[in-house]
CSV table of C-alpha atoms in Angstrom, one decimal:
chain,number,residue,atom,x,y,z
A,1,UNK,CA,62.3,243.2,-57.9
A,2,UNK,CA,63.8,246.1,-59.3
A,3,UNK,CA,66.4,246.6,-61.7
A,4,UNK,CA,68.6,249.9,-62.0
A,5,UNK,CA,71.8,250.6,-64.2
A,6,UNK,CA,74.4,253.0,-64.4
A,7,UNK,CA,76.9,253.6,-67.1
A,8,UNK,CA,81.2,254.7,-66.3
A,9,UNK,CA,83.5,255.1,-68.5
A,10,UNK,CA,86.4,251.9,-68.7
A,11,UNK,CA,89.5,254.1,-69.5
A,12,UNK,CA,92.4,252.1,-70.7
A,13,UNK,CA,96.2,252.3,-69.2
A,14,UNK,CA,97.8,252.3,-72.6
A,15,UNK,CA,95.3,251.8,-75.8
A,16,UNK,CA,94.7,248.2,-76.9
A,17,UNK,CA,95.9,247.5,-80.6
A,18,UNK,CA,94.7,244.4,-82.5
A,19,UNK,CA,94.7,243.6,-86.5
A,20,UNK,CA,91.2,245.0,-86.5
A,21,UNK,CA,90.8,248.1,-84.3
A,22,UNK,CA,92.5,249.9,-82.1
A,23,UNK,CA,90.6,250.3,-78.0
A,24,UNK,CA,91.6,253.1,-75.3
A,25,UNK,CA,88.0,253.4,-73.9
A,26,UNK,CA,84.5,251.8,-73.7
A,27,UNK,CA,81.3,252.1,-71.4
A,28,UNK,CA,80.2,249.9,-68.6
A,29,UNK,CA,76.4,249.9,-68.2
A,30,UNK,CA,76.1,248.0,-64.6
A,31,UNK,CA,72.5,246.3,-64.2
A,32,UNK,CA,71.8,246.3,-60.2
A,33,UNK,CA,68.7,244.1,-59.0
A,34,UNK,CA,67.2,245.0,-55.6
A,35,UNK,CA,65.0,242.3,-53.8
A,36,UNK,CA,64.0,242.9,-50.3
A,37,UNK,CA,67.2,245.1,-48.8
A,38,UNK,CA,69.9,243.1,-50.9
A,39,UNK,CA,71.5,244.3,-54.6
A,40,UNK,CA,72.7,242.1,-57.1
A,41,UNK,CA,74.9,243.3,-59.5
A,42,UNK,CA,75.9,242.1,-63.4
A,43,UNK,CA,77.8,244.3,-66.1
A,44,UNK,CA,77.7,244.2,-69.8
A,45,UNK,CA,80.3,246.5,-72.2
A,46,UNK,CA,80.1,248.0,-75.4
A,47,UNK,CA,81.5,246.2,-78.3
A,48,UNK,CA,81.7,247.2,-81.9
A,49,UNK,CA,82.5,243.8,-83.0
A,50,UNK,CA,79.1,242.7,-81.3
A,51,UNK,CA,77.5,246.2,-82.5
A,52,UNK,CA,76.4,247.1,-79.1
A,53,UNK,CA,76.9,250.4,-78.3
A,54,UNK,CA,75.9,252.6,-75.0
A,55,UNK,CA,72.3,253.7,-75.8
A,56,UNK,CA,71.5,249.8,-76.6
A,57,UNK,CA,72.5,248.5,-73.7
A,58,UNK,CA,70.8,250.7,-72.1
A,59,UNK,CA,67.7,250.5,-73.7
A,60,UNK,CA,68.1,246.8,-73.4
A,61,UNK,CA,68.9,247.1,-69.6
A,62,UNK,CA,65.4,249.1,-69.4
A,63,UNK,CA,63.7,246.1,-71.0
A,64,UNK,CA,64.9,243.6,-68.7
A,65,UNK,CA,64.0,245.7,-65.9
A,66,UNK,CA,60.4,245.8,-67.3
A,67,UNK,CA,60.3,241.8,-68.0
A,68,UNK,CA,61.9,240.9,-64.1
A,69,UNK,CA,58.8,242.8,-62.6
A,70,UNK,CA,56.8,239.6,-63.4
A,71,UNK,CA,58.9,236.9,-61.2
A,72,UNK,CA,58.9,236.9,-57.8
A,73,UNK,CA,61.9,237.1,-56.2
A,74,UNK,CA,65.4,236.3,-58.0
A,75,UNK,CA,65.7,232.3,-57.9
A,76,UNK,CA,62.5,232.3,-59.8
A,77,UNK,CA,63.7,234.6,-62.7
A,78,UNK,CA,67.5,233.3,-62.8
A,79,UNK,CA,65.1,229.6,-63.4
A,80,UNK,CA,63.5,231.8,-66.2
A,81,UNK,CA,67.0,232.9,-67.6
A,82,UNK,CA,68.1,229.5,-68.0
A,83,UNK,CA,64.9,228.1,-69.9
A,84,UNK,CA,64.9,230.9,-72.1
A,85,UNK,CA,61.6,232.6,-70.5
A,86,UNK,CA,63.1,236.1,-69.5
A,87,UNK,CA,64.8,237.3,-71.8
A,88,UNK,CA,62.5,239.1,-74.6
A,89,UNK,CA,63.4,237.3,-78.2
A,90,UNK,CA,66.7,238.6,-79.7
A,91,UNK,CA,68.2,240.0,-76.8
A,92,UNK,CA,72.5,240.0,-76.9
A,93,UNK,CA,74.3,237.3,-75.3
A,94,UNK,CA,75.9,240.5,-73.6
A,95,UNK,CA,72.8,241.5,-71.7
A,96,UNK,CA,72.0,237.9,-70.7
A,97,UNK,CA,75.1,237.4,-69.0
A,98,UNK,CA,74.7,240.5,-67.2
A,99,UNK,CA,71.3,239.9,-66.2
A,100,UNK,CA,72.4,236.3,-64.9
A,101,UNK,CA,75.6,237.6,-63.0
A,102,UNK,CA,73.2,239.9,-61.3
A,103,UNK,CA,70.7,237.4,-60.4
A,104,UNK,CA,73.5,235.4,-59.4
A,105,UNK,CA,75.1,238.0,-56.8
A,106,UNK,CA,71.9,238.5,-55.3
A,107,UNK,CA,70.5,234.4,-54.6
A,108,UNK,CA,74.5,234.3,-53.3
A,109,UNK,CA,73.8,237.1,-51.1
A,110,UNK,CA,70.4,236.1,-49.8
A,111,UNK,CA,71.8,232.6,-49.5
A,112,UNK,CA,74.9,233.2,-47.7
A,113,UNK,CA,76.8,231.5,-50.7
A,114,UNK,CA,79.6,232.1,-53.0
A,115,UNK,CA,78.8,231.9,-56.2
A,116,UNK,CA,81.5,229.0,-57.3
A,117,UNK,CA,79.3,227.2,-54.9
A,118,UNK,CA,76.2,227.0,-56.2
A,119,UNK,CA,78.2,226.0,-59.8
A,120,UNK,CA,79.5,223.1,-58.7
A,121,UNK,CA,82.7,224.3,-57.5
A,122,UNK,CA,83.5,223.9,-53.3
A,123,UNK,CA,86.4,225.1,-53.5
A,124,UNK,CA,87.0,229.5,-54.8
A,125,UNK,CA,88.8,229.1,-57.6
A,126,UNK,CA,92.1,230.6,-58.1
A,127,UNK,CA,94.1,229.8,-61.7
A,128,UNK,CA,96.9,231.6,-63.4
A,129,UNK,CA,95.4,234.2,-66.2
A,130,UNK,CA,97.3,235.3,-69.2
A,131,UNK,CA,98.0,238.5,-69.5
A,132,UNK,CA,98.1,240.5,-72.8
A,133,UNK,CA,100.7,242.3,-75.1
A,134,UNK,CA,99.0,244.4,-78.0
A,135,UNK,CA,100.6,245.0,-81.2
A,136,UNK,CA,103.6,247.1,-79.8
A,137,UNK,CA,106.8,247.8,-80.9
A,138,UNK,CA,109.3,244.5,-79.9
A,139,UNK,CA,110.7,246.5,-77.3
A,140,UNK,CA,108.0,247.8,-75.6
A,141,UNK,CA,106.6,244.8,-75.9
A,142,UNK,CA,109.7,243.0,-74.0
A,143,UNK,CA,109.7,245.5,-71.2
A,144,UNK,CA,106.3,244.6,-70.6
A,145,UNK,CA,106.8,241.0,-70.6
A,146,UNK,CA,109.7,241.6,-68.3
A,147,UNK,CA,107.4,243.5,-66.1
A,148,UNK,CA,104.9,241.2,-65.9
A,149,UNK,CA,107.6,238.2,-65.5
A,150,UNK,CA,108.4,239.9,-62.2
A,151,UNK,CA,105.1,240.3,-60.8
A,152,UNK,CA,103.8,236.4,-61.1
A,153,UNK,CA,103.1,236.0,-64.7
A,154,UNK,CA,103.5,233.2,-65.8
A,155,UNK,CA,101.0,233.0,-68.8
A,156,UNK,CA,101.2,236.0,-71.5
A,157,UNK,CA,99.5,236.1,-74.8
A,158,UNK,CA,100.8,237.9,-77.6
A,159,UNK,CA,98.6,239.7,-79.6
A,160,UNK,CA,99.7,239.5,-83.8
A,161,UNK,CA,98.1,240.0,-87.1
A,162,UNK,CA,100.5,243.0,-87.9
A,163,UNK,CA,100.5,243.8,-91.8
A,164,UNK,CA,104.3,243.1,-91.4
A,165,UNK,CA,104.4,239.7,-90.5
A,166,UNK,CA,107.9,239.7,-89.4
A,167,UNK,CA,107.3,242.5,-86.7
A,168,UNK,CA,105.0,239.6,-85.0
A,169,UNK,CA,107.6,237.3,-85.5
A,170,UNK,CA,110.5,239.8,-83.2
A,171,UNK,CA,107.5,240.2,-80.9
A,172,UNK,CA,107.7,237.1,-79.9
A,173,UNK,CA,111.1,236.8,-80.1
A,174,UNK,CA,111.5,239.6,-77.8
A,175,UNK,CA,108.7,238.2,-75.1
A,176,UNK,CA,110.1,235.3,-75.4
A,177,UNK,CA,114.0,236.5,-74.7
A,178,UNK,CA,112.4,238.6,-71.7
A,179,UNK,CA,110.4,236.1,-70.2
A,180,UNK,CA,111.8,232.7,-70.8
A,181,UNK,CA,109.7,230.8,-68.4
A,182,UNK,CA,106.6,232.1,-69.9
A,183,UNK,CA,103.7,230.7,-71.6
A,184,UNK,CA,103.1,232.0,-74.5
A,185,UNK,CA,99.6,232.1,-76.4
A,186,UNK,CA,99.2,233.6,-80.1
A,187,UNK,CA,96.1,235.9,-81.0
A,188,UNK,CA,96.0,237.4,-84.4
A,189,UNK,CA,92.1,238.0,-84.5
A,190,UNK,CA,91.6,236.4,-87.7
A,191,UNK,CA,94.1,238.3,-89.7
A,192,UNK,CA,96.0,236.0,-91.7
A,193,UNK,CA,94.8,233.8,-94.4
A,194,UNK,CA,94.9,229.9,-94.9
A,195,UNK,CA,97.9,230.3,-96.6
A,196,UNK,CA,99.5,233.1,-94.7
A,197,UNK,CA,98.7,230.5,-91.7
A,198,UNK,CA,100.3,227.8,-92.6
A,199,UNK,CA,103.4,229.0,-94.3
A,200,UNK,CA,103.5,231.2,-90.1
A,201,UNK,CA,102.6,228.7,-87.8
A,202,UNK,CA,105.8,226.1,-88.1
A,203,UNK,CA,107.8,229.5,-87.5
A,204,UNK,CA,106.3,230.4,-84.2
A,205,UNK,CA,106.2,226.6,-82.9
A,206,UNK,CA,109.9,227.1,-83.1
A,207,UNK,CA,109.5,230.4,-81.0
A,208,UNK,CA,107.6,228.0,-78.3
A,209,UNK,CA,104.2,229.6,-78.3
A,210,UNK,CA,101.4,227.1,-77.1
A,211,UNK,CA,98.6,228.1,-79.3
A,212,UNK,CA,97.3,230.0,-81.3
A,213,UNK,CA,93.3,231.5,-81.3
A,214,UNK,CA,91.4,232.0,-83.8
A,215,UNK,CA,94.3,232.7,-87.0
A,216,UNK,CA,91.4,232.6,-89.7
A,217,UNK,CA,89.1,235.1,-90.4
A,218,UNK,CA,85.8,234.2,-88.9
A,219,UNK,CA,83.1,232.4,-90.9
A,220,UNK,CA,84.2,229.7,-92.3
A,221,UNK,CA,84.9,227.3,-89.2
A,222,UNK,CA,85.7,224.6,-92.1
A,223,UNK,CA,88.3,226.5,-93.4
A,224,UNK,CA,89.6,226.9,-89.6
A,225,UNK,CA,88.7,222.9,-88.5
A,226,UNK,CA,90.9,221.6,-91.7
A,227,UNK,CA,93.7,224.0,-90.7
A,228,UNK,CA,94.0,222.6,-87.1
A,229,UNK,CA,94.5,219.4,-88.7
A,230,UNK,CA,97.6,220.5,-89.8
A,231,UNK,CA,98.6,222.8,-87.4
A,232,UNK,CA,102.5,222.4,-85.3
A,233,UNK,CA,100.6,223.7,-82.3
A,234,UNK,CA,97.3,223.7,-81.1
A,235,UNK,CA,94.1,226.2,-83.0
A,236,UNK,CA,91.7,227.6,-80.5
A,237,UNK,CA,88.2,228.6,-82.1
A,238,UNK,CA,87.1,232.7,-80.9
A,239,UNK,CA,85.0,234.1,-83.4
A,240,UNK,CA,84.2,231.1,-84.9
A,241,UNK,CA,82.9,229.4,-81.9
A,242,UNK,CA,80.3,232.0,-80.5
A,243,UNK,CA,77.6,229.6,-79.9
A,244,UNK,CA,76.0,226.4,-78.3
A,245,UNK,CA,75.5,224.9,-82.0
A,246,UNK,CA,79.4,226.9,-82.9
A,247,UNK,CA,80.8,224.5,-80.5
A,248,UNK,CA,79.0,221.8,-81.2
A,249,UNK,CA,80.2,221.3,-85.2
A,250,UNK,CA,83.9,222.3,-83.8
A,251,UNK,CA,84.3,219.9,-80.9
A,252,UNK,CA,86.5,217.2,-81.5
A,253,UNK,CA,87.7,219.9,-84.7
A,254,UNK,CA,89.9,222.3,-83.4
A,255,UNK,CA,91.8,222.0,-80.0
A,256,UNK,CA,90.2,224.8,-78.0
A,257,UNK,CA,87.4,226.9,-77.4
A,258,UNK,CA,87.4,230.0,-76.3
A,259,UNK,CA,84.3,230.9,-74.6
A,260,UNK,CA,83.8,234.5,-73.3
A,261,UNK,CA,80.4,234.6,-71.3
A,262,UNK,CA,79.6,238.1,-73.3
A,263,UNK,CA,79.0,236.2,-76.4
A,264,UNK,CA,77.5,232.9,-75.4
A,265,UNK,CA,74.9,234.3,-72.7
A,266,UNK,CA,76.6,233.8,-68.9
A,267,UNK,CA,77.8,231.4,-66.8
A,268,UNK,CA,75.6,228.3,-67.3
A,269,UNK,CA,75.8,229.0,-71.4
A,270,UNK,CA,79.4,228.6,-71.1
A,271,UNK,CA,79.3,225.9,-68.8
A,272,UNK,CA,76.8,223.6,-71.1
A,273,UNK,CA,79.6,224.0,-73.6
A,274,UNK,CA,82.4,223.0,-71.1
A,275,UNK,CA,80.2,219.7,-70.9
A,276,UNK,CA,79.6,219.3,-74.7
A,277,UNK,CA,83.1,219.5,-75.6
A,278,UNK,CA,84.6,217.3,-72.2
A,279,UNK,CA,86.5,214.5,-73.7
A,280,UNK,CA,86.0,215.6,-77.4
A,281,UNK,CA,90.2,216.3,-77.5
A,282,UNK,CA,88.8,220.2,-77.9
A,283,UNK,CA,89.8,222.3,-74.4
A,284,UNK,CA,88.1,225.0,-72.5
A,285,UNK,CA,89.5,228.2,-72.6
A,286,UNK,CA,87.9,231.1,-70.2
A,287,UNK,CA,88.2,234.9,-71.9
A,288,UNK,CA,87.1,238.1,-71.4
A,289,UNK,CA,86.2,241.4,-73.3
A,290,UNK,CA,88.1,244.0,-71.5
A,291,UNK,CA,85.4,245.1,-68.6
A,292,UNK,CA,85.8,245.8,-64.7
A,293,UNK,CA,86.4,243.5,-62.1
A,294,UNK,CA,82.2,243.7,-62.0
A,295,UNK,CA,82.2,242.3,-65.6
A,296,UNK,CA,85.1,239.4,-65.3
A,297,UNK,CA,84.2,238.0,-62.0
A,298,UNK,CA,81.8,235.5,-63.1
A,299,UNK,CA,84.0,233.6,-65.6
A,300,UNK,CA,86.3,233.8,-62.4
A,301,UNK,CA,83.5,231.0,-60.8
A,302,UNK,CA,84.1,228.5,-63.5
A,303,UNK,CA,87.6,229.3,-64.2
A,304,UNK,CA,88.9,225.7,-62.7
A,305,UNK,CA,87.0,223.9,-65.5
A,306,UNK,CA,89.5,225.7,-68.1
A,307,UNK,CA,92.9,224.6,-69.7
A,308,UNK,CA,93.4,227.8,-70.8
A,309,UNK,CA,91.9,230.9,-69.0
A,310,UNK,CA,92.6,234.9,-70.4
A,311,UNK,CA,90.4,236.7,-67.6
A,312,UNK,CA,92.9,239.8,-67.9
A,313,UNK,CA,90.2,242.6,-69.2
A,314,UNK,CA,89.9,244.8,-65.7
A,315,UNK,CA,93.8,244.4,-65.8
A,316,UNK,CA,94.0,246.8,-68.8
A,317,UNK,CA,92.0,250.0,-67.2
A,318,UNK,CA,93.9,252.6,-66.1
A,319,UNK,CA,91.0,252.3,-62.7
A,320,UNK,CA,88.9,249.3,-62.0
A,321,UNK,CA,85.8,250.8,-60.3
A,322,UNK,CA,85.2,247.2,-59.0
A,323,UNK,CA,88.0,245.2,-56.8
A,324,UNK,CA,87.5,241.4,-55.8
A,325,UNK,CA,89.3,238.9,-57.9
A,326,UNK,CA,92.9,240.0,-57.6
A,327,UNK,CA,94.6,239.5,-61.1
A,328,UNK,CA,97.8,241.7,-60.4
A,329,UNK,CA,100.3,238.7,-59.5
A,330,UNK,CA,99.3,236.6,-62.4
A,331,UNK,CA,96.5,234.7,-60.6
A,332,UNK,CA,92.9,235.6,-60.7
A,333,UNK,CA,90.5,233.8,-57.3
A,334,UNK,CA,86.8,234.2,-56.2
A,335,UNK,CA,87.0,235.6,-52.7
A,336,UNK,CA,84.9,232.9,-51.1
A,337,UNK,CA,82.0,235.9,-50.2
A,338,UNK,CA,78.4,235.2,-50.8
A,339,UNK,CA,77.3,236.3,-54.5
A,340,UNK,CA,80.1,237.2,-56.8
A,341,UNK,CA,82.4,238.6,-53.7
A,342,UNK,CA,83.1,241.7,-55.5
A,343,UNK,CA,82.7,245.4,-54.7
A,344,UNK,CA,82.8,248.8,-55.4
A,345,UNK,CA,86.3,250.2,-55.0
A,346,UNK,CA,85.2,253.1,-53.5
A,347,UNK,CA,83.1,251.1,-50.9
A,348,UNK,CA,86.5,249.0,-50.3
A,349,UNK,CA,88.2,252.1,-49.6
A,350,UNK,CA,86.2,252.7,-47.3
A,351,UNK,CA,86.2,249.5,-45.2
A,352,UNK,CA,89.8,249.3,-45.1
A,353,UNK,CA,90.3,253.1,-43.5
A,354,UNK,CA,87.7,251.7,-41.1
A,355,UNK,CA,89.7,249.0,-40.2
């Protein structure tokens, strides 16, 4: 086997505001695996929350390439990715993800199976995703809502954690006036304190939103399990619920998890948490970093096992090199292809004029 990569640049439509940072670009490093005529493909995304930037993944792309040279073909290293034998020590969840999708792809390919398949899944899933609003003005933010009302959506999550905590409130307020029928999920990225928390969250139950993720700074998933205790609507766990072990001392805690295969290590990490927390009273949601259609297409494999699934991240570039999953009205389906059933744009392009 041989492994290649090749970094693009993810350009934003409009910049991404959050309470912490502010987004209008990052790299894609794509990891390709060739094993006898067939190419697998997996992609990982800088982060500086998860302090990866380009020249590590890349140099972390090179070292996998180096370690896959000892397997034979890819159903014996994706066997090694799942007992913890390929990956050197201290690799990123990020790049194990990557290297799994990849693996993935190509045993679908060489199998003549969709990847859902092989999961556990007959059926190519298809769920409504939500679809996010950054910290804009309430009137910007209600023409978007109305926008995406129109086109299918019927999920939309709100971004908040603005230093003026009544600007999150008319934000709301605003999505909510333009998209009645919406559900509406709360995100302020850990911004607001126990106090701040509790003093906001009766005033956005009133506004109708259906949770809220991870309101607490991260670190002190106490802090966070004693507040969903309490809470008028339901607490989902982000940064406070990154791993196996995470999960494990939340479940049963908090009412959701949100687990984004870039931080808990691929598709069968995230579904070994699904099964931990089944029955606990804590829910599955499916998220995303903002990547390509490359990058979000796995979670799409598993997405029927969520409650809550947020696979909007290749909805935000201003061009998806990759197509595949749909996404545009409000709903976000495996094609049904063997491997991950995605492709280059350029490729699809392509095909189509053919046709």
């Amino acid at each position: 086997m041989k492994l290649t990569q090749h970094t693009v640049r993810l350009v934003l439509a409009e910049p991404l505001r959050i309470s912490r940072s502010t987004m209008a670009a990052r790299d894609a490093v794509r990891l390709t695996i060739e094993h006898e005529g067939l190419s697998g493909h997996g992609e990982a995304v800088t982060s500086v929350f998860h302090r990866l930037d380009t020249p590590t993944l890349q140099r972390l792309a090179t070292r996998t390439g180096e370690r896959l040279g000892r397997f034979a073909g890819p159903e014996t290293a994706l066997h090694a990715l799942r007992v913890g034998e390929l990956d050197a020590p201290g690799t990123p969840a990020a790049v194990t993800a990557a290297t799994e999708a990849a693996l993935l792809d190509l045993v679908g390919k060489r199998t003549a199976t969709a990847v859902h398949r092989f999961l556990g899944s007959p059926a190519a899933p298809r769920v409504a995703t939500a679809r996010t609003i950054s910290l804009v003005s309430p009137g910007h933010a209600a023409v978007q809502a109305r926008r995406l009302a129109d086109a299918g959506f019927s999920f939309i999550k709100i971004k908040a954690g603005d230093p003026d905590q009544e600007a999150d409130l008319d934000r709301v307020r605003a999505v909510r006036a333009a998209a009645p029928d919406a559900r509406l999920l709360l995100d302020p990225n850990g911004a607001w304190s126990a106090a701040q928390a509790r003093e906001l969250l009766p005033r956005f139950a009133d506004l109708g939103i259906e949770a809220v993720e991870q309101p607490l700074a991260p670190g002190d998933p106490e802090a966070l399990a004693r507040l969903a205790a309490r809470s008028p609507v339901p607490v989902i766990a982000d940064e406070d619920a990154v791993t196996y072990d995470d999960a494990r001392r939340l479940a049963g805690r908090v009412h959701g998890i949100n687990v984004k295969l870039a931080k808990c290590g691929g598709v069968h990490a995230a579904l070994r948490i699904a099964a931990l927390i089944e029955g606990s009273g804590t829910d599955l949601m499916l998220g995303c970093l903002t990547a390509s259609t490359l990058g979000i297409a796995p979670a799409v494999h598993i997405a029927d096992r969520a409650r809550w699934t947020d696979l909007d991240g290749h909805l935000l570039l201003a061009h998806d090199p990759w197509t595949g999953i749909g996404g545009e009205d409000g709903f976000v389906s495996a094609a049904g292809l063997p491997g991950l059933g995605v492709r280059p744009r350029a490729e699809a392009g392509i095909r189509r004029a053919a046709s």
